Every structure is written in C-alpha cells, then in structure tokens.
mmCIF file of C-alpha atoms in Angstrom:
data_model
loop_
_atom_site.group_PDB
_atom_site.id
_atom_site.type_symbol
_atom_site.label_atom_id
_atom_site.label_comp_id
_atom_site.label_asym_id
_atom_site.label_seq_id
_atom_site.Cartn_x
_atom_site.Cartn_y
_atom_site.Cartn_z
ATOM 1 C CA MET A 290 118.936 -4.991 179.662
ATOM 2 C CA LYS A 291 118.370 -6.337 176.167
ATOM 3 C CA LEU A 292 120.479 -8.935 174.370
ATOM 4 C CA LYS A 293 121.892 -6.263 172.038
ATOM 5 C CA GLU A 294 123.069 -4.130 174.970
ATOM 6 C CA LEU A 295 124.671 -7.115 176.729
ATOM 7 C CA ALA A 296 126.489 -8.055 173.507
ATOM 8 C CA GLU A 297 127.797 -4.482 173.166
ATOM 9 C CA GLN A 298 129.065 -4.509 176.758
ATOM 10 C CA LEU A 299 130.999 -7.715 176.018
ATOM 11 C CA GLY A 300 132.170 -6.780 172.531
ATOM 12 C CA LEU A 301 130.606 -9.949 171.125
ATOM 13 C CA SER A 302 127.943 -10.626 168.533
ATOM 14 C CA GLN A 303 124.368 -11.173 169.659
ATOM 15 C CA THR A 304 124.506 -14.669 168.170
ATOM 16 C CA THR A 305 127.560 -15.628 170.244
ATOM 17 C CA VAL A 306 126.016 -14.246 173.449
ATOM 18 C CA SER A 307 122.738 -16.068 172.796
ATOM 19 C CA ARG A 308 124.508 -19.363 172.099
ATOM 20 C CA ALA A 309 126.699 -18.967 175.184
ATOM 21 C CA LEU A 310 123.656 -18.394 177.415
ATOM 22 C CA ASN A 311 121.885 -21.416 175.934
ATOM 23 C CA GLY A 312 124.873 -23.723 176.442
ATOM 24 C CA TYR A 313 125.711 -24.469 172.824
ATOM 25 C CA PRO A 314 128.856 -26.676 172.673
ATOM 26 C CA GLU A 315 130.493 -24.643 169.873
ATOM 27 C CA VAL A 316 130.982 -21.751 172.310
ATOM 28 C CA ASN A 317 134.108 -22.370 174.388
ATOM 29 C CA GLU A 318 133.914 -22.622 178.166
ATOM 30 C CA ALA A 319 135.795 -19.376 178.842
ATOM 31 C CA THR A 320 133.379 -17.362 176.681
ATOM 32 C CA ARG A 321 130.319 -19.040 178.250
ATOM 33 C CA GLU A 322 131.586 -18.240 181.729
ATOM 34 C CA ARG A 323 132.339 -14.629 180.771
ATOM 35 C CA VAL A 324 128.873 -14.166 179.243
ATOM 36 C CA ASN A 325 127.067 -15.756 182.201
ATOM 37 C CA LYS A 326 128.949 -13.562 184.690
ATOM 38 C CA ALA A 327 128.100 -10.449 182.691
ATOM 39 C CA ALA A 328 124.424 -11.477 182.453
ATOM 40 C CA LEU A 329 124.321 -11.869 186.226
ATOM 41 C CA LYS A 330 126.132 -8.570 186.809
ATOM 42 C CA PHE A 331 123.850 -6.539 184.521
ATOM 43 C CA GLY A 332 120.655 -8.374 185.456
ATOM 44 C CA TYR A 333 120.039 -9.774 181.992
ATOM 45 C CA SER A 334 117.410 -12.537 181.758
ATOM 46 C CA ALA A 335 116.649 -14.110 178.396
ATOM 47 C CA ASN A 336 113.032 -14.232 177.283
ATOM 48 C CA ALA A 337 111.922 -17.838 177.808
ATOM 49 C CA ASN A 338 109.810 -17.954 174.648
ATOM 50 C CA ALA A 339 112.610 -16.531 172.533
ATOM 51 C CA ARG A 340 115.068 -19.042 173.970
ATOM 52 C CA ARG A 341 112.731 -21.955 173.268
ATOM 53 C CA LEU A 342 112.176 -20.760 169.729
ATOM 54 C CA ALA A 343 115.923 -20.480 169.137
ATOM 55 C CA MET A 344 116.500 -24.022 170.422
ATOM 56 C CA GLY A 345 113.495 -25.577 168.691
ATOM 57 C CA ARG A 346 111.723 -26.499 171.923
ATOM 58 C CA VAL A 347 108.255 -25.958 173.347
ATOM 59 C CA GLY A 348 109.393 -25.938 176.970
ATOM 60 C CA ALA A 349 107.226 -28.746 178.375
ATOM 61 C CA ILE A 350 107.567 -32.323 179.635
ATOM 62 C CA GLY A 351 104.722 -34.844 179.185
ATOM 63 C CA ILE A 352 103.265 -37.203 181.795
ATOM 64 C CA VAL A 353 100.422 -39.647 181.107
ATOM 65 C CA VAL A 354 98.194 -40.264 184.146
ATOM 66 C CA PRO A 355 95.661 -43.134 184.244
ATOM 67 C CA ILE A 356 92.690 -41.632 186.060
ATOM 68 C CA HIS A 357 91.221 -44.976 187.153
ATOM 69 C CA SER A 358 94.443 -46.600 188.420
ATOM 70 C CA SER A 359 94.865 -45.757 192.087
ATOM 71 C CA GLU A 360 97.489 -48.495 192.393
ATOM 72 C CA ARG A 361 99.771 -46.430 190.145
ATOM 73 C CA PHE A 362 99.004 -42.867 191.187
ATOM 74 C CA GLY A 363 98.342 -42.294 194.873
ATOM 75 C CA PRO A 364 99.613 -39.941 197.588
ATOM 76 C CA HIS A 365 103.204 -40.393 196.410
ATOM 77 C CA THR A 366 102.363 -38.778 193.055
ATOM 78 C CA SER A 367 102.102 -35.254 194.471
ATOM 79 C CA GLU A 368 105.499 -35.637 196.152
ATOM 80 C CA PHE A 369 107.082 -36.865 192.921
ATOM 81 C CA LEU A 370 105.568 -33.994 190.919
ATOM 82 C CA SER A 371 106.727 -31.473 193.537
ATOM 83 C CA GLY A 372 110.319 -32.661 193.195
ATOM 84 C CA LEU A 373 109.988 -32.599 189.419
ATOM 85 C CA ALA A 374 108.555 -29.072 189.369
ATOM 86 C CA GLU A 375 111.186 -27.740 191.746
ATOM 87 C CA ARG A 376 113.977 -28.611 189.319
ATOM 88 C CA LEU A 377 112.207 -27.926 186.018
ATOM 89 C CA SER A 378 111.203 -24.436 187.160
ATOM 90 C CA ARG A 379 114.872 -23.428 187.165
ATOM 91 C CA ASP A 380 114.886 -23.914 183.396
ATOM 92 C CA GLU A 381 111.369 -22.513 182.972
ATOM 93 C CA ILE A 382 110.107 -25.905 181.801
ATOM 94 C CA ASP A 383 106.464 -26.826 182.394
ATOM 95 C CA PHE A 384 104.935 -30.270 182.569
ATOM 96 C CA LEU A 385 101.824 -31.327 180.711
ATOM 97 C CA ILE A 386 99.643 -33.963 182.394
ATOM 98 C CA THR A 387 97.555 -35.993 179.966
ATOM 99 C CA PRO A 388 94.702 -38.070 181.463
ATOM 100 C CA LEU A 389 94.317 -41.649 180.273
ATOM 101 C CA ILE A 390 90.709 -42.813 180.213
ATOM 102 C CA ASN A 391 90.559 -45.959 178.049
ATOM 103 C CA ASN A 392 93.836 -47.568 179.229
ATOM 104 C CA ASP A 393 95.348 -47.319 175.734
ATOM 105 C CA GLU A 394 98.666 -45.859 176.880
ATOM 106 C CA ILE A 395 100.532 -46.433 173.622
ATOM 107 C CA SER A 396 98.021 -44.282 171.746
ATOM 108 C CA ALA A 397 98.263 -41.592 174.419
ATOM 109 C CA TYR A 398 102.054 -41.420 174.085
ATOM 110 C CA LYS A 399 101.864 -41.401 170.277
ATOM 111 C CA ARG A 400 99.311 -38.593 170.433
ATOM 112 C CA LEU A 401 101.629 -36.518 172.625
ATOM 113 C CA ILE A 402 104.529 -37.050 170.222
ATOM 114 C CA SER A 403 102.513 -36.068 167.157
ATOM 115 C CA SER A 404 100.987 -33.036 168.904
ATOM 116 C CA LYS A 405 104.468 -31.518 169.327
ATOM 117 C CA ARG A 406 103.358 -30.077 172.669
ATOM 118 C CA VAL A 407 106.192 -31.642 174.698
ATOM 119 C CA ASP A 408 109.961 -31.973 174.300
ATOM 120 C CA ALA A 409 110.276 -35.189 176.331
ATOM 121 C CA MET A 410 108.280 -37.536 178.544
ATOM 122 C CA ILE A 411 108.409 -39.325 181.882
ATOM 123 C CA VAL A 412 107.323 -42.972 182.007
ATOM 124 C CA SER A 413 106.398 -44.364 185.440
ATOM 125 C CA HIS A 414 105.576 -47.766 186.947
ATOM 126 C CA PRO A 415 107.184 -49.942 184.272
ATOM 127 C CA SER A 416 106.367 -53.612 183.831
ATOM 128 C CA LEU A 417 109.080 -56.250 183.399
ATOM 129 C CA VAL A 418 108.852 -55.872 179.608
ATOM 130 C CA ASP A 419 107.314 -52.453 179.021
ATOM 131 C CA GLU A 420 105.922 -51.750 175.552
ATOM 132 C CA ARG A 421 105.798 -47.994 176.221
ATOM 133 C CA VAL A 422 109.584 -47.927 176.555
ATOM 134 C CA ALA A 423 110.047 -49.974 173.388
ATOM 135 C CA MET A 424 107.752 -47.649 171.428
ATOM 136 C CA LEU A 425 109.346 -44.393 172.645
ATOM 137 C CA ALA A 426 112.859 -45.729 172.057
ATOM 138 C CA GLU A 427 111.923 -46.811 168.531
ATOM 139 C CA ALA A 428 110.411 -43.365 167.891
ATOM 140 C CA GLN A 429 113.662 -41.813 169.191
ATOM 141 C CA PHE A 430 111.636 -39.489 171.394
ATOM 142 C CA PRO A 431 113.413 -38.286 174.577
ATOM 143 C CA PHE A 432 112.117 -39.840 177.812
ATOM 144 C CA VAL A 433 113.247 -40.916 181.261
ATOM 145 C CA LEU A 434 111.905 -44.092 182.844
ATOM 146 C CA HIS A 435 111.160 -44.011 186.578
ATOM 147 C CA GLY A 436 112.029 -47.625 187.324
ATOM 148 C CA ARG A 437 113.492 -50.411 185.189
ATOM 149 C CA THR A 438 112.368 -52.774 182.463
ATOM 150 C CA ASN A 439 113.958 -55.723 180.682
ATOM 151 C CA ILE A 440 114.357 -54.074 177.283
ATOM 152 C CA ASP A 441 117.785 -53.892 175.612
ATOM 153 C CA THR A 442 117.137 -50.673 173.681
ATOM 154 C CA PRO A 443 119.234 -47.898 175.291
ATOM 155 C CA HIS A 444 117.164 -45.479 177.375
ATOM 156 C CA ALA A 445 117.537 -43.188 180.375
ATOM 157 C CA TRP A 446 116.234 -44.424 183.728
ATOM 158 C CA LEU A 447 116.331 -43.968 187.490
ATOM 159 C CA ASP A 448 115.417 -46.691 189.978
ATOM 160 C CA ILE A 449 115.921 -47.605 193.611
ATOM 161 C CA ASP A 450 117.274 -50.979 194.711
ATOM 162 C CA ASN A 451 113.892 -52.533 195.482
ATOM 163 C CA LYS A 452 115.294 -56.052 195.593
ATOM 164 C CA GLY A 453 118.017 -54.997 198.008
ATOM 165 C CA ALA A 454 115.492 -53.112 200.163
ATOM 166 C CA PHE A 455 113.291 -56.148 200.819
ATOM 167 C CA TYR A 456 116.285 -58.494 201.055
ATOM 168 C CA GLN A 457 117.787 -56.252 203.720
ATOM 169 C CA ALA A 458 114.497 -55.898 205.619
ATOM 170 C CA THR A 459 113.771 -59.632 205.534
ATOM 171 C CA SER A 460 117.341 -60.463 206.587
ATOM 172 C CA HIS A 461 117.037 -58.108 209.556
ATOM 173 C CA LEU A 462 113.850 -59.837 210.707
ATOM 174 C CA LEU A 463 115.521 -63.242 210.291
ATOM 175 C CA ASP A 464 118.461 -61.999 212.377
ATOM 176 C CA LEU A 465 115.982 -61.066 215.107
ATOM 177 C CA GLY A 466 114.685 -64.649 215.158
ATOM 178 C CA HIS A 467 111.554 -64.422 213.012
ATOM 179 C CA LYS A 468 110.731 -67.458 210.865
ATOM 180 C CA HIS A 469 107.190 -66.590 209.766
ATOM 181 C CA ILE A 470 107.452 -63.372 207.726
ATOM 182 C CA ALA A 471 104.717 -62.043 205.442
ATOM 183 C CA MET A 472 104.781 -59.291 202.827
ATOM 184 C CA ILE A 473 102.127 -56.967 201.359
ATOM 185 C CA ASP A 474 103.344 -55.120 198.288
ATOM 186 C CA GLY A 475 102.183 -53.593 194.987
ATOM 187 C CA LEU A 476 100.472 -55.352 192.115
ATOM 188 C CA LYS A 477 102.156 -58.215 190.281
ATOM 189 C CA GLY A 478 103.803 -57.395 186.965
ATOM 190 C CA PHE A 479 105.277 -54.045 187.969
ATOM 191 C CA THR A 480 109.070 -54.280 188.056
ATOM 192 C CA PHE A 481 109.437 -52.741 191.520
ATOM 193 C CA SER A 482 106.991 -55.270 192.992
ATOM 194 C CA GLU A 483 108.647 -58.239 191.300
ATOM 195 C CA HIS A 484 112.089 -57.083 192.471
ATOM 196 C CA ARG A 485 110.891 -56.701 196.061
ATOM 197 C CA GLU A 486 109.476 -60.217 196.093
ATOM 198 C CA GLU A 487 112.788 -61.517 194.698
ATOM 199 C CA GLY A 488 114.650 -59.891 197.599
ATOM 200 C CA TYR A 489 112.183 -61.329 200.127
ATOM 201 C CA ARG A 490 112.398 -64.828 198.629
ATOM 202 C CA ASP A 491 116.204 -64.764 198.364
ATOM 203 C CA ALA A 492 116.629 -63.821 202.020
ATOM 204 C CA LEU A 493 114.317 -66.616 203.191
ATOM 205 C CA THR A 494 115.855 -69.218 200.869
ATOM 206 C CA GLU A 495 119.396 -68.397 201.998
ATOM 207 C CA ARG A 496 118.372 -69.183 205.600
ATOM 208 C CA GLY A 497 116.578 -72.396 204.661
ATOM 209 C CA ILE A 498 113.130 -70.966 205.447
ATOM 210 C CA SER A 499 110.323 -72.366 203.297
ATOM 211 C CA ILE A 500 108.213 -69.814 201.440
ATOM 212 C CA ASP A 501 104.505 -69.874 202.269
ATOM 213 C CA PRO A 502 102.409 -68.478 199.376
ATOM 214 C CA ASN A 503 99.720 -67.542 201.917
ATOM 215 C CA PHE A 504 102.190 -65.011 203.324
ATOM 216 C CA ILE A 505 102.610 -63.105 200.016
ATOM 217 C CA VAL A 506 100.118 -60.427 198.890
ATOM 218 C CA HIS A 507 100.229 -58.180 195.809
ATOM 219 C CA ASP A 508 97.570 -55.479 195.727
ATOM 220 C CA CYS A 509 96.989 -51.716 195.773
ATOM 221 C CA PHE A 510 98.761 -49.609 198.389
ATOM 222 C CA SER A 511 96.040 -48.613 200.838
ATOM 223 C CA ASP A 512 95.092 -48.659 204.493
ATOM 224 C CA GLU A 513 92.141 -50.908 203.676
ATOM 225 C CA ILE A 514 94.256 -53.581 201.944
ATOM 226 C CA GLY A 515 96.798 -53.507 204.773
ATOM 227 C CA PHE A 516 94.067 -53.964 207.396
ATOM 228 C CA ARG A 517 92.140 -56.709 205.577
ATOM 229 C CA GLU A 518 95.175 -58.793 204.605
ATOM 230 C CA THR A 519 96.727 -58.533 208.067
ATOM 231 C CA GLN A 520 93.470 -59.756 209.590
ATOM 232 C CA ARG A 521 93.741 -62.768 207.285
ATOM 233 C CA PHE A 522 97.411 -63.312 208.167
ATOM 234 C CA LEU A 523 96.641 -63.289 211.883
ATOM 235 C CA SER A 524 93.900 -65.896 211.450
ATOM 236 C CA LEU A 525 96.434 -68.384 210.060
ATOM 237 C CA LYS A 526 98.178 -71.030 212.163
ATOM 238 C CA PRO A 527 100.997 -70.362 212.526
ATOM 239 C CA HIS A 528 100.491 -66.690 211.792
ATOM 240 C CA PRO A 529 103.290 -64.313 210.745
ATOM 241 C CA THR A 530 105.293 -62.744 213.552
ATOM 242 C CA ALA A 531 106.554 -60.020 211.164
ATOM 243 C CA ILE A 532 105.100 -58.235 208.142
ATOM 244 C CA LEU A 533 106.762 -56.212 205.375
ATOM 245 C CA ALA A 534 104.529 -53.387 204.112
ATOM 246 C CA GLY A 535 105.289 -51.946 200.669
ATOM 247 C CA SER A 536 104.162 -48.427 201.608
ATOM 248 C CA MET A 537 103.413 -46.276 204.620
ATOM 249 C CA MET A 538 99.731 -46.217 203.626
ATOM 250 C CA THR A 539 99.657 -50.022 203.766
ATOM 251 C CA ALA A 540 101.523 -49.956 207.088
ATOM 252 C CA LEU A 541 98.734 -47.881 208.671
ATOM 253 C CA GLY A 542 96.246 -50.659 207.959
ATOM 254 C CA VAL A 543 98.691 -53.358 209.096
ATOM 255 C CA SER A 544 99.226 -51.551 212.422
ATOM 256 C CA ARG A 545 95.487 -51.121 212.933
ATOM 257 C CA ALA A 546 94.800 -54.819 212.384
ATOM 258 C CA ILE A 547 97.575 -55.876 214.769
ATOM 259 C CA ARG A 548 96.170 -53.661 217.524
ATOM 260 C CA ALA A 549 92.591 -54.789 216.813
ATOM 261 C CA LYS A 550 93.740 -58.367 217.434
ATOM 262 C CA GLY A 551 95.131 -57.338 220.814
ATOM 263 C CA TYR A 552 98.771 -57.788 219.854
ATOM 264 C CA GLN A 553 101.524 -55.353 220.744
ATOM 265 C CA LEU A 554 103.190 -53.919 217.654
ATOM 266 C CA GLY A 555 106.946 -54.532 217.650
ATOM 267 C CA LYS A 556 106.655 -57.454 220.066
ATOM 268 C CA GLU A 557 103.975 -60.023 219.196
ATOM 269 C CA VAL A 558 104.074 -58.827 215.583
ATOM 270 C CA SER A 559 106.789 -56.663 213.999
ATOM 271 C CA ILE A 560 106.453 -54.368 210.980
ATOM 272 C CA ILE A 561 108.925 -52.924 208.501
ATOM 273 C CA ALA A 562 107.461 -50.484 205.944
ATOM 274 C CA HIS A 563 108.840 -48.853 202.822
ATOM 275 C CA ASP A 564 108.884 -45.097 203.377
ATOM 276 C CA ASP A 565 108.688 -42.701 200.417
ATOM 277 C CA VAL A 566 109.269 -39.852 202.919
ATOM 278 C CA PHE A 567 105.885 -38.140 202.999
ATOM 279 C CA PRO A 568 105.951 -34.830 204.924
ATOM 280 C CA TYR A 569 102.502 -35.615 206.359
ATOM 281 C CA LEU A 570 103.284 -39.201 207.451
ATOM 282 C CA ASN A 571 106.474 -39.294 209.483
ATOM 283 C CA ALA A 572 107.608 -42.806 210.420
ATOM 284 C CA SER A 573 109.567 -41.597 213.449
ATOM 285 C CA ASN A 574 106.443 -39.925 214.907
ATOM 286 C CA MET A 575 104.305 -43.072 214.794
ATOM 287 C CA VAL A 576 103.719 -45.086 217.964
ATOM 288 C CA PRO A 577 105.792 -47.131 218.108
ATOM 289 C CA ALA A 578 108.218 -45.453 215.676
ATOM 290 C CA MET A 579 108.221 -47.399 212.398
ATOM 291 C CA THR A 580 111.246 -49.306 211.136
ATOM 292 C CA THR A 581 111.526 -48.492 207.441
ATOM 293 C CA THR A 582 113.387 -48.912 204.207
ATOM 294 C CA ARG A 583 113.743 -45.266 203.192
ATOM 295 C CA SER A 584 113.959 -43.553 199.803
ATOM 296 C CA SER A 585 112.572 -40.103 199.015
ATOM 297 C CA ILE A 586 110.082 -40.034 196.127
ATOM 298 C CA ARG A 587 110.443 -36.238 195.985
ATOM 299 C CA SER A 588 114.207 -36.538 195.495
ATOM 300 C CA ALA A 589 113.557 -39.025 192.689
ATOM 301 C CA GLY A 590 111.357 -36.440 190.964
ATOM 302 C CA THR A 591 114.100 -33.829 191.235
ATOM 303 C CA ARG A 592 116.730 -36.197 189.878
ATOM 304 C CA ILE A 593 114.575 -37.299 186.948
ATOM 305 C CA ALA A 594 114.058 -33.628 186.046
ATOM 306 C CA GLU A 595 117.846 -33.215 185.975
ATOM 307 C CA MET A 596 118.119 -36.277 183.715
ATOM 308 C CA LEU A 597 115.523 -34.814 181.360
ATOM 309 C CA VAL A 598 117.494 -31.585 181.087
ATOM 310 C CA ARG A 599 120.645 -33.594 180.284
ATOM 311 C CA LEU A 600 118.765 -35.510 177.584
ATOM 312 C CA LEU A 601 117.459 -32.308 176.025
ATOM 313 C CA ASP A 602 120.975 -30.880 176.073
ATOM 314 C CA GLY A 603 122.103 -33.763 173.871
ATOM 315 C CA GLU A 604 123.577 -36.323 176.303
ATOM 316 C CA PRO A 605 123.100 -39.896 174.973
ATOM 317 C CA PRO A 606 120.359 -41.808 176.845
ATOM 318 C CA GLU A 607 122.565 -44.868 177.391
ATOM 319 C CA THR A 608 124.817 -42.790 179.656
ATOM 320 C CA ILE A 609 121.943 -41.658 181.901
ATOM 321 C CA HIS A 610 120.925 -44.320 184.419
ATOM 322 C CA GLU A 611 121.179 -44.733 188.189
ATOM 323 C CA VAL A 612 120.230 -47.237 190.889
ATOM 324 C CA TRP A 613 119.850 -45.668 194.325
ATOM 325 C CA PRO A 614 120.579 -47.754 197.425
ATOM 326 C CA VAL A 615 117.810 -47.942 200.018
ATOM 327 C CA GLU A 616 118.589 -47.346 203.678
ATOM 328 C CA LEU A 617 117.165 -49.556 206.448
ATOM 329 C CA ILE A 618 116.306 -47.351 209.440
ATOM 330 C CA LEU A 619 115.754 -49.321 212.638
ATOM 331 C CA ARG A 620 113.105 -48.086 215.065
ATOM 332 C CA GLN A 621 110.715 -49.635 217.583
ATOM 333 C CA SER A 622 108.238 -51.452 215.296
ATOM 334 C CA SER A 623 110.641 -54.368 214.745
ATOM 335 C CA GLY A 624 111.989 -56.578 217.484
ATOM 336 C CA PRO A 625 112.599 -60.218 218.403
ATOM 337 C CA PRO A 626 109.485 -62.420 218.303
ATOM 338 C CA VAL A 627 107.797 -63.000 221.633
ATOM 339 C CA ILE A 628 108.050 -66.663 222.591
ATOM 340 C CA PRO A 629 104.690 -67.884 223.924
ATOM 341 C CA ALA A 630 104.753 -69.031 227.515
ATOM 342 C CA LYS A 631 104.615 -72.816 227.952
#
C-alpha cells in the first residue's frame, strides 16, 4: 500500500498521515494511534529514505574507534555494538564506524560533523574531564556519552555505578576476613577506572585498613596482564589473599597465576571479577564458579541506542542520564582467607 492509499482509507491528508507515522508532536495522540493501527492493518511500511528526507536526517549514528588502543576496544566492543544494532535496526538506523589512526580524536569528531554523514554520535571511555564532550556540547551536536565526565555542560549519558561495584566487592572480602586485598583495573585517567579505585579505597579506609600502593594496578584488560601482575602480587610478603579483577579477561590470567603458584582459588587466594556478561565466557561455568560484579555491556548498548532515538526526537539532553546499579553475585571463587598452620 502507498501513502496516498492509506490516507484515502483514513480520510486524512497525506501530510497528516506522514507526520503521524513519524511522531511529529503537532499531530494529536488519538490521530497518531489511529494512523499507526491502520498502517499495521493494511501492511503499510514507509520508505526509509523518504522518511529520512522528510525529517532532515541521514539515518546513521557515528562511532570513532582508535585502531591502536586495545585498552579501549576489546572483546566487550562487539557485545556493545550488538546491543546497539539490535535497537537501532528497529528504526532503520545504521552506525558508521570511523577509524582513528593518529589519536587526534577531536579532529575525527569535527570531520564527522562537517561531513553530515551522521545524525548523532556515541562517545565511549570518557576521561575525568573529557574534551570530546566539551567540543560536541559546544557544537550542539547530538551525542550520548557511555560513562561520565566532570563537565557541567548538559549532555546525555549512561553509566554504571563503578565506585559502588568495587566498594561492594571490597567490603564483601573484608567481611570474609581478608586484610590484604589487591586490585587490577583499567588504565588511569578513565572515569570508570578512577571511580572503581575510589570505591576500593573507601571500603578499606572505613575499616581502618592501610592502602598498599603495591596492591594497585592500572593497565590494559588482558589475560597476560592479569597473569603477570598476579605473579608479582604473590611474590610480595605479605601477599594479597584476595584480588579484584576489572574484567573477565583479566580474571583468566589472575586464576592461571594463582594455580601456577600452587594455591587453591577461593581458599588461599580469592577473586572477584567484573563481568560484562560475555556469552562466550560464563562466570558460573568457570571452576570454581567466579564471584562477580555483574552488568551487561550488551544491555548498555541497547539502552544507549534508545537514548539516541530520544535525542533525535527532540528530548533535551539534560533529561537523559542514568546510573545503573551493579549486582554482586557470590559464587565459589571468594571465601574466607585460609589461616596458615602454626
């Protein structure tokens, strides 16, 4: 069915039907509902290109990807993009991935804006004071930030409670009787990593436990880093009896190093890992099952896509922001410290 035929069936003008289908606010709710029901009944589907042209959009979201920064784009990226694509596909919106080669991100974002190839952008892995956010906000270009930054300019963002996640995990280990707790997390300067260290430090300080800088590592998320740094931890005296791993990839290396030392995971040394919920790396199927702070990166992608659609529909950016709580899931990799026999 064509737009003209649908309009004739409803006794409305083609302009009114088109505006109702595209969600224009000047069309009242009753008319929009009537038009949408008729479109469903008669199998009418608007041409995506025509709809974009009518609304002044190109139908794409931009993402800038540094190709030499594995600490920012690893296995979690595909999960995030899958969640993003799942939601954007409902509105026939594509995403355009722009590679960053020379680390000049500001120029890359400005180039995307001037190219007019995208309607909005996603900004990931913010720093504490992120110049990308300041630039995009000043340019009044629609974007959603995945994370948080300390910039007052109103903008849309989604983050998880990283500070609360590591505070909760550290507190649980303290409740079990651990006093020597180490952490391996992402690179310094990124907001999520700074917030996690704050949570870790706050939990220790509240219990009167001194903070050992030798027990704190900021680096890339990888099996190799987890293995190497845990070997170093276990050579210390006293060595940590519990380790917080900032990702499941890091936790694999931590577990390997603990076993290589001859220690039993969850007894001589406990682990709590942050789990982004990878379908190919299930914490409950590990041996022993991994205690985790859990937050789905795929769900975050889906939610950010919804926020982008709201932005493009005219909702003010200052009204679009969320902090998701992180759940601590107790399994067998964390337990009371084993007291050495006298």
